[in-house]
Coordinates of C-alpha atoms in Angstrom, one line a residue:
M1 CA 37.5 -21.2 31.3
S2 CA 39.5 -24.4 31.4
I3 CA 40.1 -26.5 28.3
K4 CA 38.1 -29.3 30.0
R5 CA 35.0 -27.1 30.4
I6 CA 35.3 -25.8 26.9
L7 CA 35.4 -29.3 25.5
I8 CA 32.4 -30.3 27.6
F9 CA 30.4 -27.2 26.4
V10 CA 31.3 -27.9 22.7
G11 CA 30.2 -31.5 23.2
L12 CA 26.8 -30.5 24.6
L13 CA 26.2 -28.2 21.6
T14 CA 27.1 -30.9 19.2
I15 CA 24.7 -33.3 20.9
M16 CA 21.8 -30.8 20.9
S17 CA 22.4 -29.7 17.3
S18 CA 22.1 -33.3 16.3
C19 CA 18.7 -33.7 18.0
S20 CA 15.6 -33.3 15.7
L21 CA 14.2 -30.6 18.0
F22 CA 16.9 -28.2 17.1
K23 CA 17.6 -29.4 13.6
K24 CA 16.1 -27.6 10.6
K25 CA 14.1 -29.9 8.5
S26 CA 15.1 -30.3 4.9
G27 CA 12.9 -28.5 2.4
G28 CA 11.1 -26.3 5.0
T29 CA 10.9 -22.5 5.2
G30 CA 12.3 -22.3 8.7
E31 CA 9.0 -20.9 10.2
M32 CA 7.8 -22.9 13.1
S33 CA 4.2 -23.5 14.4
T34 CA 3.6 -21.8 17.7
T35 CA 1.2 -24.6 18.5
T36 CA 3.4 -27.7 17.9
G37 CA 6.8 -26.4 17.2
W38 CA 6.7 -28.2 13.9
E39 CA 8.1 -26.5 10.8
Y40 CA 5.6 -25.3 8.2
N41 CA 5.8 -26.4 4.6
N42 CA 8.2 -29.3 5.4
P43 CA 7.5 -32.6 3.7
D44 CA 9.4 -34.5 6.4
N45 CA 6.7 -33.8 9.0
G46 CA 3.6 -34.1 6.8
G47 CA 3.9 -31.0 4.7
F48 CA 1.3 -28.8 6.4
E49 CA 1.4 -25.5 4.4
Y50 CA 1.2 -22.0 5.7
Q51 CA 2.0 -18.6 4.0
S52 CA 2.2 -15.6 6.3
G53 CA 1.9 -12.0 5.3
Y54 CA -0.9 -12.4 2.8
E55 CA -1.5 -9.4 0.6
Q56 CA -4.5 -9.5 -1.8
A57 CA -3.6 -8.6 -5.3
T58 CA -5.9 -6.0 -7.0
G59 CA -7.8 -7.6 -9.8
P60 CA -7.9 -6.3 -13.4
G61 CA -9.9 -3.0 -13.6
L62 CA -10.4 -2.6 -9.9
V63 CA -9.7 0.2 -7.5
Y64 CA -9.2 -0.4 -3.8
V65 CA -11.8 1.2 -1.5
Q66 CA -10.8 1.2 2.2
G67 CA -13.9 0.6 4.4
G68 CA -15.2 2.8 7.2
T69 CA -18.2 4.4 8.6
F70 CA -20.5 6.9 6.9
T71 CA -24.0 8.2 7.0
M72 CA -25.9 6.4 4.3
G73 CA -29.0 7.9 2.8
R74 CA -30.6 11.2 1.7
V75 CA -28.6 14.4 2.0
E76 CA -31.0 16.8 0.3
Q77 CA -34.7 17.4 0.2
D78 CA -36.8 14.4 -0.8
V79 CA -38.6 16.2 -3.6
M80 CA -40.0 12.9 -4.8
F81 CA -41.5 12.2 -1.4
N82 CA -40.6 8.5 -1.5
W83 CA -39.3 8.5 2.1
N84 CA -37.3 5.4 1.2
N85 CA -33.7 6.4 2.2
T86 CA -33.6 8.1 5.6
P87 CA -30.1 8.8 6.9
K88 CA -28.5 6.0 8.9
R89 CA -24.9 5.5 10.2
V90 CA -23.4 2.3 8.9
T91 CA -20.0 0.7 8.4
V92 CA -18.8 -0.9 5.2
A93 CA -15.8 -3.3 5.1
S94 CA -13.0 -2.7 2.6
F95 CA -13.6 -3.8 -0.9
Y96 CA -12.7 -3.2 -4.6
M97 CA -14.8 -1.4 -7.2
D98 CA -14.4 -1.2 -10.9
E99 CA -12.7 2.1 -12.0
S100 CA -15.5 2.6 -14.4
E101 CA -18.7 1.1 -15.8
V102 CA -18.4 -2.1 -17.9
R103 CA -17.9 -1.1 -21.5
N104 CA -19.3 -2.3 -24.8
V105 CA -15.9 -3.8 -25.7
D106 CA -15.9 -5.7 -22.4
W107 CA -19.3 -7.1 -23.2
R108 CA -18.3 -8.1 -26.7
E109 CA -15.4 -10.0 -25.3
Y110 CA -17.9 -11.9 -23.1
L111 CA -20.1 -12.7 -26.1
H112 CA -17.0 -13.8 -28.1
W113 CA -16.1 -16.2 -25.4
I114 CA -19.6 -17.7 -25.2
R115 CA -19.7 -18.2 -29.0
R116 CA -16.3 -19.9 -28.9
V117 CA -16.9 -22.2 -26.0
Y118 CA -20.5 -23.0 -26.7
P119 CA -20.6 -23.0 -30.5
D120 CA -23.8 -25.0 -30.7
D121 CA -25.7 -23.3 -27.9
Q122 CA -27.5 -20.4 -29.5
E123 CA -29.7 -20.0 -26.5
A124 CA -26.8 -19.3 -24.2
Y125 CA -25.6 -16.6 -26.6
N126 CA -29.0 -15.1 -27.0
K127 CA -29.4 -14.9 -23.2
A128 CA -26.2 -12.8 -23.0
L129 CA -27.1 -10.3 -25.7
P130 CA -28.0 -6.8 -24.6
D131 CA -31.4 -5.6 -25.8
T132 CA -30.6 -3.0 -28.4
L133 CA -34.3 -2.2 -28.8
V134 CA -34.1 -0.1 -25.6
W135 CA -33.0 2.7 -27.9
R136 CA -36.3 2.8 -29.7
E137 CA -38.7 5.6 -28.7
E138 CA -41.8 6.3 -30.6
L139 CA -41.2 9.9 -31.2
S140 CA -37.4 9.9 -31.4
Y141 CA -35.0 8.9 -34.2
N142 CA -32.6 6.5 -32.3
E143 CA -32.2 3.8 -34.9
P144 CA -28.5 4.6 -35.4
Y145 CA -27.8 3.7 -31.8
L146 CA -29.9 0.5 -32.1
E147 CA -27.8 -0.5 -35.1
N148 CA -24.3 0.6 -33.9
Y149 CA -24.1 1.3 -30.2
L150 CA -23.0 -2.2 -29.1
R151 CA -20.7 -3.2 -31.9
H152 CA -19.3 -0.2 -33.7
P153 CA -15.8 0.8 -32.6
A154 CA -17.0 4.4 -32.1
F155 CA -18.8 3.2 -29.0
S156 CA -16.3 0.6 -27.7
D157 CA -15.4 2.6 -24.6
Y158 CA -19.0 3.7 -23.9
P159 CA -20.9 1.9 -21.1
V160 CA -22.9 -1.2 -22.1
V161 CA -26.6 -0.7 -21.7
G162 CA -29.7 -2.8 -22.4
V163 CA -28.5 -5.4 -19.9
D164 CA -30.7 -6.5 -17.0
W165 CA -29.7 -7.3 -13.4
V166 CA -29.6 -11.1 -14.1
Q167 CA -27.3 -10.6 -17.1
A168 CA -25.0 -8.3 -15.1
S169 CA -24.7 -10.9 -12.4
E170 CA -23.9 -13.7 -14.9
Y171 CA -21.2 -11.4 -16.4
C172 CA -19.6 -11.1 -12.9
K173 CA -19.5 -14.9 -12.6
W174 CA -17.9 -15.2 -16.0
R175 CA -15.3 -12.5 -15.3
T176 CA -14.3 -14.2 -12.0
D177 CA -13.5 -17.4 -13.8
R178 CA -11.6 -15.8 -16.6
V179 CA -9.5 -13.7 -14.3
N180 CA -8.7 -16.7 -12.0
E181 CA -7.9 -18.9 -15.0
Q182 CA -5.5 -16.3 -16.3
I183 CA -3.8 -16.1 -12.9
L184 CA -3.1 -19.8 -13.0
I185 CA -1.8 -19.5 -16.5
E186 CA 0.5 -16.6 -15.7
N187 CA 1.9 -18.6 -12.7
G188 CA 2.6 -21.6 -14.9
I189 CA 0.1 -23.8 -13.0
L190 CA -2.1 -24.3 -16.0
A191 CA -1.6 -23.7 -19.7
H192 CA -4.1 -22.3 -22.2
D193 CA -6.8 -24.8 -22.9
A194 CA -8.3 -23.9 -26.3
A195 CA -10.2 -27.2 -26.4
Q196 CA -12.5 -26.5 -23.4
Q197 CA -16.1 -26.6 -24.4
G198 CA -19.5 -27.3 -23.0
E199 CA -19.4 -28.8 -19.5
N200 CA -15.6 -29.2 -19.5
I201 CA -14.7 -25.5 -18.9
F202 CA -12.7 -23.8 -16.2
T203 CA -14.7 -22.3 -13.4
T204 CA -13.2 -21.4 -10.0
E205 CA -15.6 -23.6 -8.2
T206 CA -15.2 -26.7 -10.3
Y207 CA -11.4 -26.3 -10.2
F208 CA -11.3 -26.2 -6.4
A209 CA -13.7 -29.2 -6.3
G210 CA -11.4 -31.2 -8.5
L211 CA -13.8 -31.5 -11.4
Y212 CA -11.6 -29.6 -13.9
D213 CA -7.9 -30.5 -14.6
G214 CA -7.1 -28.5 -17.6
V215 CA -3.7 -28.5 -19.3
K216 CA -0.8 -28.6 -16.9
G217 CA 1.6 -25.7 -17.1
E218 CA 5.4 -25.6 -16.8
N219 CA 5.4 -24.6 -13.2
P220 CA 2.9 -26.7 -11.2
I221 CA 2.7 -26.5 -7.5
E222 CA 4.7 -29.2 -5.6
N223 CA 2.7 -31.5 -3.3
L224 CA 4.5 -31.4 0.0
T225 CA 2.7 -34.4 1.5
Q226 CA 4.0 -37.9 1.4
E227 CA 2.2 -38.6 -1.9
G228 CA 4.5 -36.1 -3.6
G229 CA 4.1 -35.0 -7.2
D230 CA 2.0 -32.0 -8.2
R231 CA -1.3 -30.7 -6.8
R232 CA -3.9 -28.1 -7.7
V233 CA -4.2 -24.7 -6.1
K234 CA -6.2 -24.7 -2.9
P235 CA -8.1 -21.7 -1.4
S236 CA -5.6 -21.6 1.5
D237 CA -2.8 -20.7 -1.1
G238 CA -4.4 -17.3 -1.5
I239 CA -3.5 -17.3 -5.3
L240 CA -6.9 -17.0 -6.7
L241 CA -9.1 -13.9 -6.2
P242 CA -12.5 -13.7 -4.6
R243 CA -15.4 -13.5 -7.0
Y244 CA -16.4 -10.4 -8.9
R245 CA -20.0 -9.4 -8.1
L246 CA -22.4 -6.5 -8.1
P247 CA -21.7 -4.0 -5.3
T248 CA -24.2 -3.7 -2.5
E249 CA -26.1 -0.5 -2.3
A250 CA -24.1 0.6 0.7
E251 CA -20.8 -0.1 -1.0
W252 CA -21.8 1.7 -4.1
E253 CA -23.0 4.8 -2.2
Y254 CA -19.9 4.8 0.0
A255 CA -17.6 4.6 -3.0
A256 CA -19.5 7.2 -4.9
L257 CA -19.2 9.7 -2.1
G258 CA -15.5 9.1 -1.8
L259 CA -15.2 11.0 1.5
Q260 CA -11.5 10.2 2.1
G261 CA -10.7 13.7 0.8
N262 CA -13.0 15.3 3.4
T263 CA -11.6 14.0 6.6
T264 CA -9.2 15.2 9.3
G265 CA -8.3 12.2 11.4
E266 CA -11.7 10.8 12.3
L267 CA -13.5 14.1 11.8
L268 CA -15.6 14.4 8.6
T269 CA -15.2 18.1 7.7
E270 CA -17.8 18.2 4.9
R271 CA -20.6 16.0 3.7
R272 CA -21.4 15.8 0.0
I273 CA -24.5 16.0 -2.1
Y274 CA -22.6 14.7 -5.2
P275 CA -19.3 12.7 -5.6
W276 CA -17.5 16.0 -5.3
N277 CA -17.6 18.9 -2.8
G278 CA -20.2 21.7 -3.0
H279 CA -23.5 22.0 -4.7
H280 CA -22.2 23.1 -8.1
L281 CA -22.3 20.9 -11.1
R282 CA -19.4 22.6 -12.9
Y283 CA -15.7 22.5 -12.2
S284 CA -14.3 25.4 -10.3
D285 CA -10.6 24.9 -10.8
K286 CA -8.9 27.2 -13.2
K287 CA -7.9 24.5 -15.8
Q288 CA -11.5 23.2 -16.3
R289 CA -13.6 26.0 -15.0
G290 CA -17.1 26.0 -16.3
K291 CA -17.1 22.4 -17.6
M292 CA -19.8 20.0 -16.4
R293 CA -18.7 17.4 -13.9
A294 CA -21.0 14.8 -15.1
N295 CA -23.0 13.7 -18.2
F296 CA -26.6 14.5 -17.4
T297 CA -29.6 16.6 -18.7
R298 CA -29.2 20.2 -17.6
S299 CA -32.7 21.3 -18.2
R300 CA -35.7 20.3 -20.3
G301 CA -34.5 19.4 -23.8
D302 CA -30.8 20.3 -23.1
L303 CA -28.8 17.2 -23.2
M304 CA -25.5 18.6 -24.5
G305 CA -25.5 22.4 -24.8
L306 CA -25.1 24.8 -27.7
A307 CA -23.0 23.9 -30.8
G308 CA -19.6 25.3 -30.3
H309 CA -20.0 25.4 -26.6
L310 CA -21.3 22.0 -25.5
N311 CA -21.8 21.7 -21.7
D312 CA -21.1 18.0 -20.9
G313 CA -20.0 17.2 -24.4
F314 CA -22.3 14.2 -25.1
D315 CA -25.8 13.8 -26.5
I316 CA -26.3 10.3 -25.0
T317 CA -23.7 8.3 -23.0
G318 CA -20.0 9.0 -23.3
P319 CA -16.7 7.2 -22.8
V320 CA -16.5 5.8 -19.3
T321 CA -13.4 7.7 -18.2
Q322 CA -14.2 10.9 -20.1
V323 CA -15.4 12.9 -17.1
G324 CA -13.1 13.3 -14.1
S325 CA -13.0 10.8 -11.2
N326 CA -13.8 11.2 -7.6
D327 CA -11.3 11.2 -4.7
L328 CA -11.0 7.4 -4.9
G329 CA -10.2 7.4 -8.6
L330 CA -13.6 6.1 -9.6
Y331 CA -15.2 7.4 -12.9
G332 CA -18.8 8.0 -13.7
M333 CA -20.2 7.7 -10.2
A334 CA -22.7 10.4 -11.2
G335 CA -24.3 10.6 -14.6
N336 CA -23.5 8.8 -17.9
V337 CA -25.5 5.7 -16.9
N338 CA -27.4 4.5 -13.8
E339 CA -25.9 1.3 -12.3
W340 CA -27.4 -1.9 -11.0
V341 CA -26.5 -2.8 -7.4
Y342 CA -27.1 -6.1 -5.7
D343 CA -29.9 -5.1 -3.3
V344 CA -33.5 -6.1 -3.5
Y345 CA -35.6 -2.9 -3.1
R346 CA -37.7 -2.2 -0.1
P347 CA -38.8 1.3 1.0
S348 CA -37.9 0.5 4.6
S349 CA -34.4 -0.9 4.0
S350 CA -32.7 2.0 5.8
M351 CA -34.7 1.1 9.0
D352 CA -34.2 -2.7 8.7
V353 CA -30.7 -3.5 7.6
S354 CA -27.7 -4.1 9.8
E355 CA -25.3 -1.4 10.9
F356 CA -22.4 -3.5 9.5
Q357 CA -22.3 -4.4 5.8
P358 CA -26.0 -3.6 5.3
I359 CA -27.8 -5.4 2.5
R360 CA -31.3 -6.4 1.5
G361 CA -31.5 -9.7 -0.4
N362 CA -29.4 -12.4 1.4
V363 CA -30.0 -15.8 -0.2
Y364 CA -27.9 -18.7 1.2
T365 CA -27.2 -21.7 -1.0
Q366 CA -25.6 -25.1 -0.9
Y367 CA -24.1 -27.2 -3.7
R368 CA -26.4 -29.8 -5.1
K369 CA -25.3 -33.5 -4.9
D370 CA -26.6 -36.7 -6.3
A371 CA -27.5 -39.8 -4.3
D372 CA -23.8 -40.8 -4.1
G373 CA -22.7 -37.4 -2.8
N374 CA -21.2 -36.2 -6.1
L375 CA -21.4 -32.5 -7.0
Q376 CA -23.7 -31.8 -9.9
R377 CA -22.9 -29.5 -12.8
D378 CA -25.2 -27.9 -15.4
E379 CA -24.7 -28.0 -19.1
H380 CA -22.4 -25.0 -18.9
G381 CA -20.0 -26.7 -16.5
R382 CA -21.0 -24.8 -13.4
L383 CA -21.8 -26.3 -10.0
V384 CA -25.6 -26.3 -9.3
R385 CA -26.7 -24.5 -6.1
D386 CA -29.9 -24.9 -4.2
T387 CA -31.4 -22.3 -1.9
V388 CA -31.3 -23.3 1.8
A389 CA -32.2 -20.0 3.4
N390 CA -33.8 -16.8 2.0
Y391 CA -33.8 -13.5 3.9
V392 CA -35.1 -11.3 1.1
N393 CA -38.2 -10.8 3.2
F394 CA -36.7 -10.8 6.6
N395 CA -39.0 -8.6 8.9
D396 CA -41.5 -8.4 6.1
G397 CA -43.8 -11.0 7.8
D398 CA -43.7 -13.3 4.8
Y399 CA -43.7 -17.1 4.9
Q400 CA -40.4 -17.2 2.9
S401 CA -38.5 -15.5 5.7
R402 CA -37.3 -18.7 7.4
I403 CA -34.6 -21.3 7.2
I404 CA -35.3 -24.5 5.3
L405 CA -34.3 -27.3 7.7
G406 CA -33.6 -31.0 7.2
D407 CA -32.1 -33.0 4.3
D408 CA -34.7 -32.0 1.8
W409 CA -33.5 -28.8 0.1
T410 CA -36.5 -28.7 -2.4
L411 CA -38.5 -25.5 -2.1
D412 CA -42.3 -26.1 -1.8
E413 CA -44.8 -24.2 -3.8
N414 CA -45.5 -21.5 -1.2
V415 CA -41.9 -20.5 -1.0
K416 CA -41.5 -20.5 -4.8
Q417 CA -44.3 -17.9 -5.1
G418 CA -42.2 -15.3 -3.4
T419 CA -43.8 -12.2 -1.9
D420 CA -46.6 -11.4 -4.3
K421 CA -49.2 -12.3 -1.7
M422 CA -47.8 -9.5 0.6
Y423 CA -49.0 -6.9 -1.9
I424 CA -52.1 -8.3 -3.6
G425 CA -55.2 -6.5 -2.4
D426 CA -57.7 -9.4 -2.5
D427 CA -58.0 -13.1 -3.1
A428 CA -58.7 -12.6 -6.8
G429 CA -55.4 -11.0 -7.3
S430 CA -56.8 -7.9 -8.9
V431 CA -54.1 -5.6 -7.4
K432 CA -50.6 -6.4 -8.8
P433 CA -47.6 -5.6 -6.8
R434 CA -45.0 -3.0 -7.8
I435 CA -42.5 -4.3 -5.4
D436 CA -41.6 -8.0 -5.0
D437 CA -38.5 -10.2 -4.7
H438 CA -37.4 -9.5 -8.2
V439 CA -37.1 -5.7 -7.9
R440 CA -33.6 -4.4 -7.6
V441 CA -32.1 -1.0 -6.8
Y442 CA -30.2 1.1 -9.3
K443 CA -28.3 4.4 -8.5
G444 CA -26.2 7.2 -9.9
G445 CA -28.2 9.1 -12.4
S446 CA -27.7 9.1 -16.2
W447 CA -27.3 11.1 -19.4
K448 CA -31.1 11.5 -19.5
D449 CA -31.6 12.4 -15.8
R450 CA -31.9 15.7 -14.0
P451 CA -29.3 16.6 -11.3
Y452 CA -31.5 15.3 -8.4
W453 CA -30.6 11.7 -9.3
L454 CA -26.9 12.4 -9.4
S455 CA -26.8 12.3 -5.6
P456 CA -25.4 8.9 -4.3
G457 CA -28.1 9.0 -1.7
S458 CA -31.0 8.8 -4.2
R459 CA -32.3 5.4 -5.1
R460 CA -34.7 4.0 -7.6
Y461 CA -35.9 0.5 -8.5
M462 CA -36.7 -1.7 -11.5
N463 CA -37.5 -5.3 -12.1
E464 CA -34.3 -7.4 -12.4
N465 CA -35.4 -8.5 -15.9
S466 CA -36.0 -5.0 -17.1
K467 CA -33.5 -3.2 -19.5
A468 CA -33.0 0.4 -20.4
D469 CA -30.8 2.7 -22.5
D470 CA -29.6 4.5 -19.4
V471 CA -28.8 1.6 -17.0
G472 CA -25.4 -0.2 -16.9
F473 CA -23.3 -1.6 -14.1
R474 CA -19.8 -2.1 -12.7
C475 CA -18.4 -4.9 -10.6
A476 CA -17.0 -5.1 -7.1
M477 CA -14.9 -7.6 -5.1
T478 CA -14.5 -8.3 -1.4
H479 CA -11.2 -7.5 0.2
L480 CA -9.9 -10.2 2.5
G481 CA -7.8 -9.5 5.6
D482 CA -6.1 -6.4 6.9
P483 CA -7.7 -3.2 5.5
D484 CA -4.1 -1.8 5.2
N485 CA -2.7 -4.9 3.7
I486 CA -3.0 -4.7 -0.1
D487 CA -0.7 -5.5 -3.0
N488 CA -1.0 -3.1 -5.8

């Protein structure tokens, strides 16, 4: 190539490199939009932000459960003749589940926070208290548990009991906010705010809505728009976690079975009656041979075995991780305590629910706003939600199974009454329903149950405001994105 041609070529490269089309913007990441060719995260062209390769972090206490298909429902003879859980093939999306049930020490931390943040609100504290009277039984000496089970350090790692479905749901909301607040603190976006009280408290929703500023940390997020300065975290940053919540019945059953150890490719080689293989209730491996695999009642009057040779080792509940885990690393999915799940109970759920992410109890809400369009908060600093659609009774033929249309989100009296009219036998109301919108499913068997109830396919129900000495709960969390894309 001649010197003249070389000079011309070099000159063209110089001109092109000076053009904005080929020049890297200052402050950008170098990744270009395939739509516009503009560089992401560059303040020079508006600062549109994008982070690729998102991996959801695993929240405190959680175990990742990869979703898939399974046969949900009864796997053994229906000796109770309830006919309420016939087998059905469904698919569950990936999610997270607590490694074990929520413990007494976890609940005491919750109570401590309420007392500190709402020092003058005795009612809020009382609402969160477990009912220790559940231990009382007319012909049984259980007073030591009534007095000590919740607060004595001997029971700190035992599952909390005496909490109803509503209290468990409120705990999940509180845990979401404390975990996300701590994430912001650890990233230097916020600092600890010991002064937050009453309405001025951190909740994930009020933070996203711009209603809580908190104390700025040492590493705030830079605002890449022309305004400059700092900004609050946005949902699109992927920094904060989805909410903790009660698992659906399908999620709980899927996680309890833990069938990942029973597959070859897409072939399920063995179904399970319990969260382990076989129909035996004792370990068969050499190291633990003969020990019970769960904390339950073996036969009438035998809750723990003979002195010197105890069978499951515990008279009542036991530490949440004392008995071995299933193939997913989840403890206590059979025995110890029953566990609340999200679903409203219906005998026909297995015939009605969807094949994907089955659930009974969808209630859709919308944030409440005042006349000026401002979001409204309650006395505890949470955004107020109104029901806009309720599908608890979908296919039940009830008036409440419809969407509330228009700008008026106020429920009329017929809707507020729920489904009691479905089950009352006459106009006088002499027949009271056993099943209504406030009856929830619980699963898993407990320290006082026979082996039949240890099967994940069995299901029972109880009013959401009821409490018992053998019912606790654990939390779950939705997994967002690729089922194989997790950051442990």
